[in-house]
Each structure stands twice: as structure tokens, then as C-alpha cells.
Amino acid sequence: MTNSPQTDGIVAGRLDDATLAAHFDDLYPILDDHEARVAADRCYFCHDAPCITACPTAIDIPLFIRQIQTGQPDGAARTILSQNILGAMCARVCPTETLCEGACVRNEAEGNPVEIGRLQRYATDGLLLANEHPFARAPETGKTVAVIGAGPAGLSAAHRLAMLGHAVTLYDTRTKAGGLNEYGIAAYKAANGIAQAEVDWLLRIGGITVKTGQALGAGLTLDGLKATHDAVFLGIGLAGVNALNVPGEDLPAVQDAVDFIETLRQTGDKASLPIGRHVVVIGGGMTAVDAAVQSRLLGAEHVSIVYRRDRGAMSASDYELDHAATEGVSILTNAMPVAISAAGVTFAYTRSGPNGLEKTGETFTLKADQVFKAIGQTLKGQPDALKTQGGKIVIDAAGRTSVTGVWAGGDCATGGEDLTVTAVAQGRDAALDIHRALCP
Amino acid sequence: MANLTSTFVGIKSPNPFWLASAPPTDKEYNVRRAFEAGWGGVVWKTLGEAGPPVVNVNGPRYGAIWGADRRLLGLNNIELITDRPLEVNLREMKAVKRDYPDRALIASLMVPCVEEAWKTILPLVEETGADGIELNCGCPHGMSERGMGAAVGQNPDLIEQITRWCKQYTRMPVIVKLTPNITDVRLPARAALRGGADAVSLINTINSITSVDLDDFAPEPSIDGKGTHGGYCGPAVKPIALNMVAEIARDAETRGLPISGIGGVTTWRDAAEFLSLGAGNVQVCTAAMTYGFGIIKEMTAGLSLWMDRKGLSSVEAVVGRAVPNVTDWQYLNLNYVTKAKIDQDKCISCGRCYAACEDTSHQAIWMKPGRVFEVNDAECVACNLCVNVCPVEDCITMEKVAPGALDERTGKVVPAEHGDWTAHPNNPMARAAE
């Protein structure tokens, strides 16, 4: 280790290996059996439970918690996975405080919900680590479905279709399946290769052929897929990124946060990753938080998240922002970048005006030898034939696009928030609709 | 400060908390520790006849049930009476009593139902300086197969007989410990009284199998794949014990017979409840076995503080205070009408009251939009189930319908006067109005 957090510039090896290993290990370790039983005992088994309503995949949460409490975590896992096949990753990345745990009546009682996320992980990890796949395929239907994009939406759709007896070909542009679970989430949320383990486990259903390195416009066309398959599902995510449109954006020290996060996830030796001494992350979502926190974990001395509106408008959850603050990230709001130079980023203070956001006229400059842009991702590479709205492929409640025989779901499609769990729900529901269409 | 000193059948102790005859009182070492910790008395673990002592199993002798956080709720045991030689126990009892003259020391006894056996052992016990004896007519396992313990306790004639022998051959007070494994506990209590008993103590443990190992299909605690029923004790048995104590306290024949209350006493509150239902003191075992002897400090401090707040200056002032309020069902006031009321500020909208009432009771709770739960007075029979299943204390309460007001369920005005089954028009045996 030749460098330290105080070394100027963008350098690798700011922290020793042991510290890095600890930094990128599981954020919260799995509950042990006793902890799980105690945590499960706190569930009231509510009538028409609000947590179920709050879950985009509508997992029967009181049931699975009761199954843990009665000593059958594998039974609990079946309950979870029958609704949400990516239950293990969702247990890690769901913003539970705004979903199931946010709806838990224990909040009203004592401001402390049942730890649904951690209990879900306890149940699903057990089954995953035992490499037990609890579902079996229905007899072959003879129908074929192309699923484009092996992220949460595509995997969910593919699994459900395969389970229903269809032959699925799952295409992805990258070398590994998993989508954002594999490439777009902080390493400490998916430690120990859990995303790939989950994909491998999911594929054990059978009937799914994975073809990587193929994308729409890069070897695949919608017409071609339609001609060779009985149905097509698109779960292509948001592959584009927004630009800042400020002077200096082209400097080599300015990067997309998604690329940084991806590289970090795909690099085993974290000490080899260069990071700045002074890092500025521009944006207000989960991507900004993941980039900022991981910059700190790599050894950056000063890391700031700067967002142009106020804190309430940030799409990152309070939980995530609190975590970032705990890791030593400064969170600055009501400031938008106006120029980037080798010295740093100059921001203008903002306020809400009659015509939207306006600059107050005051500026400040943050020292920065590395800048990450995390100001949102955009739909890219979607077939022209599909109707879009607000940068998303338009789908109906069943996941149907404007083109017959083509379904879509996940971040690329309208409806719901851009969450893993929403993508899983849309993929699953589209699969069910495809099944109804193919086998009426 | 309330005075906790206790005099039970003439036996004085600094507080009304005795350790029950059980493993914690099996030898001098434990009993000295108990007295140092502050226990008012001990009932020494049951002594048997001289000669080769009984033997115990060498596998597990306890089984248990737990709450989610391994809180021990019920304990079961298949241990027999003391497995140490009689002379050793007697020597140790004498030494302990000599060093702790202010504490109560009672000898629990169990010998065969022959006069000679009792005649032989009583002088030996008396010689130790023990304050009294307790006849173990309750041990439900092992010893009962040999015609002792619960086998005696289930036969009122035998209880009367051995009690009489004891009263004949010793000047020590005689306490008869009763088994709950019987249909009507008043019968053995009356038998003890007829035999001349100074007091009864109850309950001994309840026949039980705590669980079944579902791999070996063996009852727990399991010895080499087999199990036998054990004696159940601990917090889970308290309600059963409270009722049996009250039954004896209010029985026309046994009323006034001193009772040593036993069964799940874990806190000062449990003790206060036993005392108020007629127990003159209490005996504790499982709580000490779970938490150690140190819990006596909470028990004495708690009882004392509660008595101070209630203005009750002595243990005697507590004993039996609730007995007049224990009655038969037929005398309960049918004109006392209540309705459940849900405090909307306290309600956390879990809906358990709704599920319980809708699925299993009287469909008297509405679930309104926004998860608002309200009681429908026109259907509420005041069963109290919603109160019992509600996770929030005092969120649902039973509110009395004032006399003169309309009971929406019956459509009748609530009468002001008492009215019970004995005079109810539906009762064919109703007494004619005088």
C-alpha cells in the first residue's frame, strides 16, 4: 500500500486489503436462527396485512414470517419465491422502509417495524445456499418466447414462462446475466457473489437458454425475434445516461457513476481501483449514493453528493442517505453544476421560482479530482415500432406493448417505480399474460 | 415499609417466599445460598425411608417449552425424591437450621403408606430442629408407580390416614402437599383436614409431555428413545394453581385451612395474586431454577412496594382479600353489560380484533376504509376476545353500559339491579321471587 486517503489525484490502493475486504463485505450479516425466530415473533399476522399491499410483488409476508417462526424457513422461502423469484436480491436492495416495512403496523405501535427484509433474506438465502430449487416445470407447451434483457424483469419473466412449460431464450448484451443486480448495485449490498448465485439457482428451473452478447440493434431485431418466437418480452432497462451539459464535462476525470459502479462490482481486487482524493457525485438517486459511499469505502478522503433540488426531492431513500452520511459522505442540496475544471466543480445555489428551479446568483467551488455523474438513465435502443411515453415503453396492466405479440416490463416500461421488485412483478405478470395468450 | 414477615401455621419467616421442595433444596450447599440470597424458608427436597436411596435417570430429567426468545414458559421433570442418603440430608438440615434460626425449614416427606414407616422417620426429622413437615402427596412420576406421591394424593382416604399418623407421631405442624392431577381438588383438601392437617400446599406438578421429537417420534424429555410423563410447572401452570387455591379457600368445609400457594410464582405480582386468593404464603421453584436465587430480591421488594402503595401493612392483610369475589357462575350479574371500545389513537390497525371477531366470534367489529376498526354495539356480546388478541395494551377496553341505557344488541334497557341465573326466567330451577 503506497497511497493513503490523503494522496492527491486519482490513485489506487488508498486502503489496505483487509480494510477493503471489510468495507465491501455484507452491509448487514444474515440473521442467525435464533435472531430470526425472535424477529419473526414480532409479526402480528395482521388481517389483510398492509405489508402485502405495499409489496409490488404482493408476497404473503405474514405467512412467510409465521413459517420462519414455526421453524420452517425453507417453507417461508417457497412462499416468497412463488411471488418473487428474485426474493434473495430484493431482500437486499428493496427500499423496505418505503415498502413493506414502511407499512408495518409496528411503526404505529413503536416506530420500529418487523425486520421483513432481513427475515426474507434469512429464508431465501437458506434455500439458495442449499442450492434447492423448489419449483418444477409444467409439461412442454411447444411454444417459444424470446426474452430480451437478463435483468430482474427478464429473469422473472423467463422463470415464470419456463415454469409454465414454454421454451425461453434469454438474451443479454453483457457477458453475464443479472442486469442491474450484477452490474448496477453497490458491492456491499450483493456481497459474496449472491447475484450470480441467484441467477444460477433460478436457471435450474430448466427450459431457459441464455445467450449473452446479443442486443436489439446488435444482432437482434424485433421483427426477427417475432418471426422466430411465439412471443417477445422486452426487459431492456435504461441503457443511456443523461448529460450535464456544462463546460468541462468532457474532462477524463468526469465519469458516469453507473460505469464506476459496474467496474467496481466486476473487479475482485478492490485495491487495484483508482479513486480520487476529493470526489464529487452529482445527482440525488440511489446511483449517486452507491457511487459516493463506495468512493469513501475505496479510501477517498472527501466525498460529496450534490443535488440541485432540496433533500425531500431526492429519489434516494432517507435510509440510503443516512447510510451515506454515516459513511462520511457530505450531502449538499440546492446546488447545480455550472462548470467543471481540473481544480474542481463550480456550483450555483438554486431555489424554487415561479418558472421552476432558478439560480440565486451565488456560487461555490468544491475541490474535485474525480467527478461522477448520476443524474438519471434513459431508454436506449428500443425498437421504433413501440409506442413510448415520457422516455418509457408504454405497457398496459398486463405488460402488453403497442405491438401485438410484444410485452415489456422493468425500468424500460411505464408503470411503477424503477425498482428491482417492480421489475420482478412486471416480468412475472407479463409472463402470465403471455401464457394466457399462447395457451388460451 | 410494609412488614413482610410471615407466620404460617406458627412457622415464622422473614418473608412469605419459601423455596418449594425440589432440586434447589436438595442439599446444604444450595439452601445456604438461598438463605444468603434472602429466601424466607425452604421446603427441603423430599426425604424417603432410610436405606438405599432412590436412583434417578442418567439422561435428561427436564423438558421445557419456550417463548420465541427462549423465555422459559413451562418446565417438566421426571426427577424422583432425593437420591442422597437419609442420614446425610438430616445432618445437613440440622446444620442449616442451626445457622439460620430465623428462616423456615420444612422437611418434605414421602414414605410408604404404612404406619411404621411414618412412625420411624418423624422423630428423625424432629431431631433436626425442622419447623414442620410437608407430606409429598403429589409427585406424579416414578414414585407414584410405587404407591406413593400422587398415588396417595389421588386417594383421599390415604391422605387422611397418613396425615393422621403424622399428627399422632410428631408435634411439628403438618402441611399436606396436593396433586392437581385430580378432578376436584377440594376432596383431597377435605381429607387432609379430616386427618388433622395444619395446612395444605398446592399445586404439585401436572402430568405432562412437553413435546415430541419428530425425528425419533419420542416424547421429551427422551431417555434412549423413550419418554414418560413428567411433572409440569412454571409460569404456564399458574392459572390452574390459582383456581385450585381459590377452590379450597372458599370451600365451606376447608375455608380457613391455611394454604401454601405453589405454581408458577415468578414475580411479586404472582405472589400477591396467590396471597389474595387465600394462600398464606407462597412456594417458588421454577423461577429460581430459571434465574437463580437472586430473583428473591425483586419478589420481596416488589411485594413490599405494592403493599405500601395499597396501604396494606402486613402479609396477613393481603391474604384472602380476593376470596369473597370468587363465586359460582350462577351468581354472576347478568345485568352487568359492557361493550368493547377501540381507542382510535392507540389503534395500530393490525386488524387482529377484526379477524378474531369476524372469523371466530360475533361479527361485531367493522373494518372501514383506511383500516379503521370500530365496534358494532348492536352485535357486541362483550366477550373480551378482541381485548385479549389486541397487541396494544389498553387500546380496546370494555366499557360498562350504564343502567337505564339501551343495550343495542338486545334492544332492552340495562337494569340497575343485580340479576343472575338463579332467578333468570330461562332457568327452570329459578327460585320464585320472594
Short mmCIF file of C-alpha atoms in Angstrom, two decimals, chain B residues 9-431:
data_model
loop_
_atom_site.label_atom_id
_atom_site.label_comp_id
_atom_site.label_asym_id
_atom_site.label_seq_id
_atom_site.Cartn_x
_atom_site.Cartn_y
_atom_site.Cartn_z
CA VAL B 9 -49.09 -22.44 60.82
CA GLY B 10 -46.96 -20.97 63.54
CA ILE B 11 -43.78 -21.08 61.48
CA LYS B 12 -42.08 -17.71 61.23
CA SER B 13 -40.05 -16.49 58.28
CA PRO B 14 -38.79 -13.03 57.33
CA ASN B 15 -40.88 -13.07 54.16
CA PRO B 16 -43.60 -15.27 52.72
CA PHE B 17 -41.37 -16.69 49.97
CA TRP B 18 -40.28 -20.28 50.53
CA LEU B 19 -38.43 -22.43 48.08
CA ALA B 20 -40.54 -25.45 47.23
CA SER B 21 -39.36 -28.99 47.74
CA ALA B 22 -37.41 -29.59 44.56
CA PRO B 23 -33.86 -29.70 43.19
CA PRO B 24 -32.96 -26.21 44.58
CA THR B 25 -33.46 -27.51 48.12
CA ASP B 26 -31.79 -30.90 47.79
CA LYS B 27 -28.71 -30.13 49.84
CA GLU B 28 -27.00 -27.85 52.30
CA TYR B 29 -24.92 -26.01 49.73
CA ASN B 30 -27.94 -24.81 47.76
CA VAL B 31 -30.02 -23.99 50.80
CA ARG B 32 -27.30 -21.87 52.38
CA ARG B 33 -27.01 -19.93 49.13
CA ALA B 34 -30.78 -19.48 49.11
CA PHE B 35 -30.82 -18.13 52.63
CA GLU B 36 -27.90 -15.83 51.90
CA ALA B 37 -29.86 -14.51 48.91
CA GLY B 38 -32.81 -13.73 51.18
CA TRP B 39 -35.34 -16.54 50.87
CA GLY B 40 -37.70 -16.75 53.81
CA GLY B 41 -37.74 -20.51 54.03
CA VAL B 42 -37.18 -23.76 52.24
CA VAL B 43 -39.03 -27.00 52.00
CA TRP B 44 -36.20 -29.48 51.87
CA LYS B 45 -36.33 -31.84 48.94
CA THR B 46 -38.44 -34.88 49.75
CA LEU B 47 -36.85 -37.43 52.06
CA GLY B 48 -37.61 -41.10 51.73
CA GLU B 49 -37.07 -44.06 54.01
CA ALA B 50 -33.66 -44.95 55.36
CA GLY B 51 -31.78 -47.49 53.34
CA PRO B 52 -30.62 -47.50 49.74
CA PRO B 53 -31.71 -44.18 48.22
CA VAL B 54 -33.79 -43.92 45.07
CA VAL B 55 -31.95 -43.61 41.80
CA ASN B 56 -32.57 -41.09 39.05
CA VAL B 57 -32.34 -41.43 35.30
CA ASN B 58 -28.97 -40.58 33.85
CA GLY B 59 -30.35 -38.95 30.73
CA PRO B 60 -32.26 -35.66 30.64
CA ARG B 61 -34.68 -35.21 33.52
CA TYR B 62 -36.17 -31.88 32.43
CA GLY B 63 -38.16 -30.83 29.40
CA ALA B 64 -39.41 -27.33 28.61
CA ILE B 65 -41.46 -25.11 26.39
CA TRP B 66 -40.26 -21.67 25.45
CA GLY B 67 -41.40 -18.39 24.00
CA ALA B 68 -39.72 -17.03 20.88
CA ASP B 69 -36.76 -15.61 22.74
CA ARG B 70 -36.24 -18.84 24.70
CA ARG B 71 -38.14 -17.42 27.62
CA LEU B 72 -38.93 -20.49 29.65
CA LEU B 73 -42.70 -20.77 29.96
CA GLY B 74 -43.12 -24.26 31.29
CA LEU B 75 -40.77 -26.86 32.74
CA ASN B 76 -41.34 -30.55 33.22
CA ASN B 77 -39.30 -33.02 35.24
CA ILE B 78 -39.00 -36.73 35.85
CA GLU B 79 -36.70 -36.42 38.82
CA LEU B 80 -37.58 -38.52 41.85
CA ILE B 81 -37.26 -37.64 45.55
CA THR B 82 -33.81 -37.04 46.98
CA ASP B 83 -31.29 -39.60 45.82
CA ARG B 84 -28.96 -38.90 48.73
CA PRO B 85 -28.90 -40.99 51.92
CA LEU B 86 -31.41 -40.00 54.57
CA GLU B 87 -28.78 -39.50 57.26
CA VAL B 88 -26.83 -37.08 55.08
CA ASN B 89 -29.91 -34.95 54.46
CA LEU B 90 -30.86 -34.96 58.13
CA ARG B 91 -27.34 -33.95 59.20
CA GLU B 92 -27.29 -31.07 56.70
CA MET B 93 -30.78 -29.89 57.66
CA LYS B 94 -29.74 -29.70 61.28
CA ALA B 95 -26.62 -27.69 60.42
CA VAL B 96 -28.52 -25.26 58.26
CA LYS B 97 -31.32 -24.73 60.77
CA ARG B 98 -28.75 -24.11 63.49
CA ASP B 99 -27.08 -21.39 61.41
CA TYR B 100 -30.32 -19.81 60.11
CA PRO B 101 -32.73 -19.96 63.03
CA ASP B 102 -34.86 -17.11 61.67
CA ARG B 103 -35.64 -18.98 58.44
CA ALA B 104 -38.30 -21.59 57.96
CA LEU B 105 -37.04 -25.10 57.29
CA ILE B 106 -39.63 -27.68 56.40
CA ALA B 107 -38.96 -31.32 55.63
CA SER B 108 -40.84 -32.81 52.73
CA LEU B 109 -41.52 -36.50 53.34
CA MET B 110 -42.61 -39.47 51.32
CA VAL B 111 -42.56 -42.95 52.75
CA PRO B 112 -44.80 -45.96 52.09
CA CYS B 113 -48.38 -45.90 53.35
CA VAL B 114 -47.73 -47.99 56.42
CA GLU B 115 -47.90 -46.62 59.91
CA GLU B 116 -44.48 -47.92 60.89
CA ALA B 117 -42.74 -46.07 58.09
CA TRP B 118 -44.10 -42.71 59.27
CA LYS B 119 -43.59 -43.54 62.90
CA THR B 120 -39.94 -44.27 62.16
CA ILE B 121 -38.99 -41.22 60.16
CA LEU B 122 -40.80 -38.49 62.08
CA PRO B 123 -38.59 -38.48 65.19
CA LEU B 124 -35.51 -38.36 63.00
CA VAL B 125 -36.81 -35.25 61.29
CA GLU B 126 -37.91 -33.67 64.50
CA GLU B 127 -34.41 -34.09 65.83
CA THR B 128 -33.02 -31.78 63.13
CA GLY B 129 -34.90 -28.82 64.52
CA ALA B 130 -37.03 -28.55 61.41
CA ASP B 131 -40.03 -26.24 61.78
CA GLY B 132 -42.54 -28.52 60.15
CA ILE B 133 -43.17 -31.28 57.65
CA GLU B 134 -44.81 -31.35 54.26
CA LEU B 135 -46.28 -34.63 53.07
CA ASN B 136 -45.49 -35.15 49.42
CA CYS B 137 -48.81 -36.43 48.08
CA GLY B 138 -48.23 -35.01 44.67
CA CYS B 139 -45.14 -36.27 42.89
CA PRO B 140 -46.73 -37.57 39.67
CA HIS B 141 -43.95 -39.68 38.17
CA GLY B 142 -41.93 -42.67 39.27
CA MET B 143 -42.80 -42.60 42.94
CA SER B 144 -46.50 -42.80 42.12
CA GLU B 145 -45.85 -46.08 40.30
CA ARG B 146 -44.66 -47.37 43.67
CA GLY B 147 -47.83 -46.35 45.51
CA MET B 148 -46.51 -43.05 46.85
CA GLY B 149 -46.70 -39.38 45.87
CA ALA B 150 -49.63 -38.70 43.58
CA ALA B 151 -50.91 -42.24 44.10
CA VAL B 152 -51.65 -41.16 47.67
CA GLY B 153 -52.80 -37.69 46.65
CA GLN B 154 -55.39 -39.19 44.33
CA ASN B 155 -56.91 -41.24 47.14
CA PRO B 156 -58.49 -39.05 49.86
CA ASP B 157 -58.69 -41.98 52.31
CA LEU B 158 -54.93 -42.49 52.14
CA ILE B 159 -54.31 -38.75 52.57
CA GLU B 160 -56.44 -38.75 55.67
CA GLN B 161 -54.70 -41.83 57.02
CA ILE B 162 -51.10 -40.66 56.65
CA THR B 163 -51.96 -37.19 57.89
CA ARG B 164 -53.48 -38.72 60.98
CA TRP B 165 -50.36 -40.84 61.60
CA CYS B 166 -48.18 -37.78 61.28
CA LYS B 167 -50.27 -35.74 63.66
CA GLN B 168 -50.11 -38.67 66.04
CA TYR B 169 -46.33 -39.13 65.98
CA THR B 170 -44.99 -35.59 65.78
CA ARG B 171 -45.59 -32.22 67.37
CA MET B 172 -44.41 -30.49 64.17
CA PRO B 173 -47.02 -28.72 62.03
CA VAL B 174 -48.17 -30.93 59.15
CA ILE B 175 -48.65 -29.48 55.68
CA VAL B 176 -50.18 -31.79 53.07
CA LYS B 177 -48.99 -31.10 49.53
CA LEU B 178 -51.69 -31.84 46.99
CA THR B 179 -51.59 -33.06 43.43
CA PRO B 180 -53.53 -31.24 40.72
CA ASN B 181 -53.88 -34.48 38.79
CA ILE B 182 -57.37 -34.99 40.13
CA THR B 183 -60.85 -33.86 39.12
CA ASP B 184 -61.83 -31.94 42.26
CA VAL B 185 -59.06 -30.66 44.48
CA ARG B 186 -61.46 -29.96 47.33
CA LEU B 187 -61.79 -33.69 48.07
CA PRO B 188 -58.14 -34.33 49.00
CA ALA B 189 -58.06 -31.00 50.85
CA ARG B 190 -61.07 -32.03 52.93
CA ALA B 191 -59.40 -35.39 53.59
CA ALA B 192 -56.26 -33.66 54.80
CA LEU B 193 -58.35 -31.50 57.08
CA ARG B 194 -60.15 -34.56 58.47
CA GLY B 195 -56.77 -36.17 59.14
CA GLY B 196 -55.82 -33.14 61.19
CA ALA B 197 -53.56 -31.31 58.74
CA ASP B 198 -52.41 -27.85 59.79
CA ALA B 199 -52.29 -26.73 56.18
CA VAL B 200 -52.29 -27.81 52.58
CA SER B 201 -49.84 -26.73 49.92
CA LEU B 202 -50.60 -26.76 46.22
CA ILE B 203 -50.20 -27.40 43.45
CA ASN B 204 -47.66 -30.10 42.86
CA THR B 205 -46.73 -30.63 39.22
CA ILE B 206 -49.10 -31.59 36.42
CA ASN B 207 -48.80 -34.75 34.33
CA SER B 208 -47.29 -33.69 31.06
CA ILE B 209 -45.32 -34.45 27.94
CA THR B 210 -43.61 -31.25 26.85
CA SER B 211 -43.06 -32.16 23.22
CA VAL B 212 -42.32 -34.96 20.80
CA ASP B 213 -39.08 -35.35 18.90
CA LEU B 214 -40.44 -35.61 15.35
CA ASP B 215 -37.35 -37.39 14.05
CA ASP B 216 -37.28 -40.13 16.67
CA PHE B 217 -41.01 -39.92 17.48
CA ALA B 218 -40.02 -39.91 21.14
CA PRO B 219 -41.65 -37.85 23.87
CA GLU B 220 -39.47 -35.25 25.59
CA PRO B 221 -37.53 -35.44 27.77
CA SER B 222 -36.40 -38.57 25.99
CA ILE B 223 -34.29 -41.29 27.56
CA ASP B 224 -32.78 -43.61 25.00
CA GLY B 225 -35.72 -43.06 22.67
CA LYS B 226 -38.42 -43.48 25.32
CA GLY B 227 -40.17 -40.96 27.47
CA THR B 228 -42.62 -40.88 30.34
CA HIS B 229 -44.93 -38.20 31.61
CA GLY B 230 -43.26 -35.69 33.87
CA GLY B 231 -44.49 -33.03 36.24
CA TYR B 232 -45.24 -29.67 34.63
CA CYS B 233 -44.54 -26.42 36.42
CA GLY B 234 -43.51 -22.83 35.78
CA PRO B 235 -45.42 -19.76 34.58
CA ALA B 236 -47.69 -21.83 32.34
CA VAL B 237 -49.37 -23.60 35.28
CA LYS B 238 -50.15 -20.52 37.38
CA PRO B 239 -53.79 -20.13 36.28
CA ILE B 240 -54.52 -23.74 37.18
CA ALA B 241 -52.88 -23.32 40.57
CA LEU B 242 -54.70 -20.06 41.30
CA ASN B 243 -58.03 -21.72 40.70
CA MET B 244 -57.26 -24.71 42.90
CA VAL B 245 -56.07 -22.46 45.72
CA ALA B 246 -59.26 -20.40 45.45
CA GLU B 247 -61.44 -23.52 45.38
CA ILE B 248 -60.05 -24.64 48.73
CA ALA B 249 -60.08 -21.12 50.16
CA ARG B 250 -63.79 -20.70 49.50
CA ASP B 251 -64.99 -24.25 50.16
CA ALA B 252 -67.41 -24.42 53.05
CA GLU B 253 -65.51 -27.32 54.65
CA THR B 254 -61.95 -26.19 54.14
CA ARG B 255 -62.42 -22.43 54.47
CA GLY B 256 -59.81 -21.12 56.90
CA LEU B 257 -57.45 -24.06 56.36
CA PRO B 258 -54.04 -22.42 55.76
CA ILE B 259 -52.77 -22.79 52.21
CA SER B 260 -49.22 -22.55 50.95
CA GLY B 261 -49.62 -21.43 47.33
CA ILE B 262 -47.45 -23.05 44.67
CA GLY B 263 -47.48 -22.98 40.90
CA GLY B 264 -45.62 -20.65 38.58
CA VAL B 265 -44.82 -17.90 41.07
CA THR B 266 -42.25 -15.87 39.17
CA THR B 267 -42.71 -12.28 40.29
CA TRP B 268 -44.07 -10.29 43.25
CA ARG B 269 -47.30 -9.92 41.33
CA ASP B 270 -47.81 -13.67 41.11
CA ALA B 271 -47.24 -13.90 44.83
CA ALA B 272 -49.71 -11.10 45.55
CA GLU B 273 -52.31 -12.92 43.46
CA PHE B 274 -51.83 -16.21 45.32
CA LEU B 275 -51.99 -14.42 48.67
CA SER B 276 -55.14 -12.54 47.73
CA LEU B 277 -56.81 -15.81 46.70
CA GLY B 278 -56.21 -17.24 50.13
CA ALA B 279 -52.64 -18.53 50.24
CA GLY B 280 -50.88 -17.71 53.49
CA ASN B 281 -47.50 -17.81 51.81
CA VAL B 282 -46.05 -18.98 48.52
CA GLN B 283 -43.51 -21.53 47.40
CA VAL B 284 -41.26 -20.99 44.40
CA CYS B 285 -39.24 -23.38 42.33
CA THR B 286 -39.13 -22.89 38.57
CA ALA B 287 -38.38 -19.17 38.75
CA ALA B 288 -35.36 -19.90 40.93
CA MET B 289 -34.28 -22.74 38.66
CA THR B 290 -34.54 -20.40 35.68
CA TYR B 291 -32.97 -17.26 37.07
CA GLY B 292 -31.14 -18.30 40.22
CA PHE B 293 -31.81 -17.36 43.81
CA GLY B 294 -31.27 -13.64 43.17
CA ILE B 295 -34.86 -13.20 41.98
CA ILE B 296 -35.96 -13.15 45.62
CA LYS B 297 -34.84 -9.52 45.74
CA GLU B 298 -37.34 -8.49 43.09
CA MET B 299 -40.06 -10.52 44.73
CA THR B 300 -39.66 -9.07 48.21
CA ALA B 301 -39.02 -5.52 47.00
CA GLY B 302 -41.94 -5.72 44.61
CA LEU B 303 -44.40 -7.13 47.12
CA SER B 304 -43.35 -4.59 49.70
CA LEU B 305 -43.68 -1.64 47.30
CA TRP B 306 -47.09 -2.80 46.12
CA MET B 307 -48.31 -3.29 49.67
CA ASP B 308 -47.09 0.20 50.58
CA ARG B 309 -48.97 1.71 47.68
CA LYS B 310 -52.09 -0.22 48.60
CA GLY B 311 -51.78 0.70 52.26
CA LEU B 312 -51.51 -2.95 53.24
CA SER B 313 -49.15 -3.13 56.17
CA SER B 314 -48.79 -6.89 56.65
CA VAL B 315 -48.92 -10.10 54.66
CA GLU B 316 -51.98 -11.11 56.67
CA ALA B 317 -53.75 -8.03 55.36
CA VAL B 318 -53.33 -9.34 51.81
CA VAL B 319 -54.25 -12.96 52.43
CA GLY B 320 -57.70 -13.81 51.17
CA ARG B 321 -58.71 -10.33 50.04
CA ALA B 322 -59.96 -11.65 46.71
CA VAL B 323 -61.64 -14.78 48.05
CA PRO B 324 -65.06 -13.18 48.61
CA ASN B 325 -65.05 -12.23 44.94
CA VAL B 326 -64.64 -15.78 43.74
CA THR B 327 -68.08 -17.21 43.18
CA ASP B 328 -70.04 -19.66 41.08
CA TRP B 329 -71.10 -18.81 37.55
CA GLN B 330 -74.75 -18.84 38.57
CA TYR B 331 -74.23 -15.83 40.81
CA LEU B 332 -72.59 -13.62 38.18
CA ASN B 333 -74.58 -10.48 37.45
CA LEU B 334 -76.24 -10.92 34.05
CA ASN B 335 -77.35 -7.29 34.19
CA TYR B 336 -73.76 -6.11 34.01
CA VAL B 337 -73.49 -5.13 30.35
CA THR B 338 -70.28 -3.97 28.69
CA LYS B 339 -69.24 -3.17 25.14
CA ALA B 340 -65.80 -3.22 23.58
CA LYS B 341 -64.43 0.19 22.72
CA ILE B 342 -61.45 0.74 20.45
CA ASP B 343 -59.27 3.75 21.20
CA GLN B 344 -58.55 5.09 17.70
CA ASP B 345 -55.49 6.99 18.92
CA LYS B 346 -53.91 3.83 20.23
CA CYS B 347 -55.07 1.52 17.42
CA ILE B 348 -52.24 0.48 15.09
CA SER B 349 -54.65 -1.03 12.54
CA CYS B 350 -53.33 -4.57 12.68
CA GLY B 351 -56.86 -5.93 12.33
CA ARG B 352 -56.40 -8.81 14.73
CA CYS B 353 -59.55 -7.84 16.62
CA TYR B 354 -61.44 -7.86 13.35
CA ALA B 355 -60.13 -11.27 12.26
CA ALA B 356 -60.87 -12.77 15.67
CA CYS B 357 -64.36 -11.31 15.89
CA GLU B 358 -65.31 -11.84 12.26
CA ASP B 359 -63.94 -15.36 11.92
CA THR B 360 -64.45 -16.81 15.36
CA SER B 361 -66.91 -14.70 17.28
CA HIS B 362 -69.83 -12.37 16.79
CA GLN B 363 -69.09 -10.19 13.72
CA ALA B 364 -69.19 -7.15 15.97
CA ILE B 365 -66.21 -5.23 14.56
CA TRP B 366 -66.37 -3.23 11.37
CA MET B 367 -63.38 -2.80 9.12
CA LYS B 368 -63.88 0.57 7.47
CA PRO B 369 -61.91 2.22 4.65
CA GLY B 370 -58.41 3.21 5.69
CA ARG B 371 -58.14 0.24 8.04
CA VAL B 372 -60.31 1.84 10.68
CA PHE B 373 -61.74 -0.70 13.11
CA GLU B 374 -64.87 0.08 15.09
CA VAL B 375 -67.18 -1.91 17.34
CA ASN B 376 -70.77 -2.51 16.34
CA ASP B 377 -72.57 -2.28 19.69
CA ALA B 378 -75.61 -3.98 18.18
CA GLU B 379 -73.60 -7.22 17.81
CA CYS B 380 -71.01 -6.97 20.59
CA VAL B 381 -71.62 -9.53 23.36
CA ALA B 382 -68.62 -8.21 25.32
CA CYS B 383 -66.76 -11.49 25.06
CA ASN B 384 -63.38 -9.75 25.52
CA LEU B 385 -61.64 -11.73 22.77
CA CYS B 386 -60.70 -8.53 20.93
CA VAL B 387 -59.13 -7.19 24.11
CA ASN B 388 -57.16 -10.38 24.52
CA VAL B 389 -55.81 -10.54 20.97
CA CYS B 390 -55.05 -6.83 20.63
CA PRO B 391 -51.28 -6.30 20.74
CA VAL B 392 -51.62 -2.82 22.23
CA GLU B 393 -52.33 -2.60 25.94
CA ASP B 394 -55.45 -0.61 26.81
CA CYS B 395 -56.28 0.03 23.16
CA ILE B 396 -59.50 -1.95 23.41
CA THR B 397 -61.39 -1.67 26.67
CA MET B 398 -64.67 -2.98 27.96
CA GLU B 399 -66.94 -0.07 28.78
CA LYS B 400 -69.89 -0.53 31.06
CA VAL B 401 -73.30 0.36 29.68
CA ALA B 402 -74.90 2.49 32.36
CA PRO B 403 -78.08 1.20 33.98
CA GLY B 404 -81.03 2.82 32.27
CA ALA B 405 -79.24 2.97 28.94
CA LEU B 406 -80.24 0.84 25.96
CA ASP B 407 -78.27 -2.29 25.11
CA GLU B 408 -78.30 -2.05 21.33
CA ARG B 409 -77.77 -5.77 20.97
CA THR B 410 -80.80 -6.87 22.98
CA GLY B 411 -82.89 -3.76 22.46
CA LYS B 412 -83.54 -3.70 26.19
CA VAL B 413 -82.77 -1.14 28.85
CA VAL B 414 -79.98 -2.22 31.19
CA PRO B 415 -81.46 -2.84 34.66
CA ALA B 416 -79.84 -1.23 37.67
CA GLU B 417 -80.36 -4.20 39.97
CA HIS B 418 -78.36 -7.40 40.17
CA GLY B 419 -79.84 -10.25 38.20
CA ASP B 420 -78.26 -13.69 37.88
CA TRP B 421 -79.07 -17.14 36.60
CA THR B 422 -80.67 -18.30 39.81
CA ALA B 423 -83.60 -16.01 39.10
CA HIS B 424 -83.45 -15.91 35.34
CA PRO B 425 -86.71 -16.75 33.55
CA ASN B 426 -84.91 -19.23 31.29
CA ASN B 427 -83.75 -21.21 34.29
CA PRO B 428 -86.28 -23.98 35.02
CA MET B 429 -84.83 -24.17 38.52
CA ALA B 430 -85.20 -20.44 39.14
CA ARG B 431 -86.30 -19.57 42.61
#
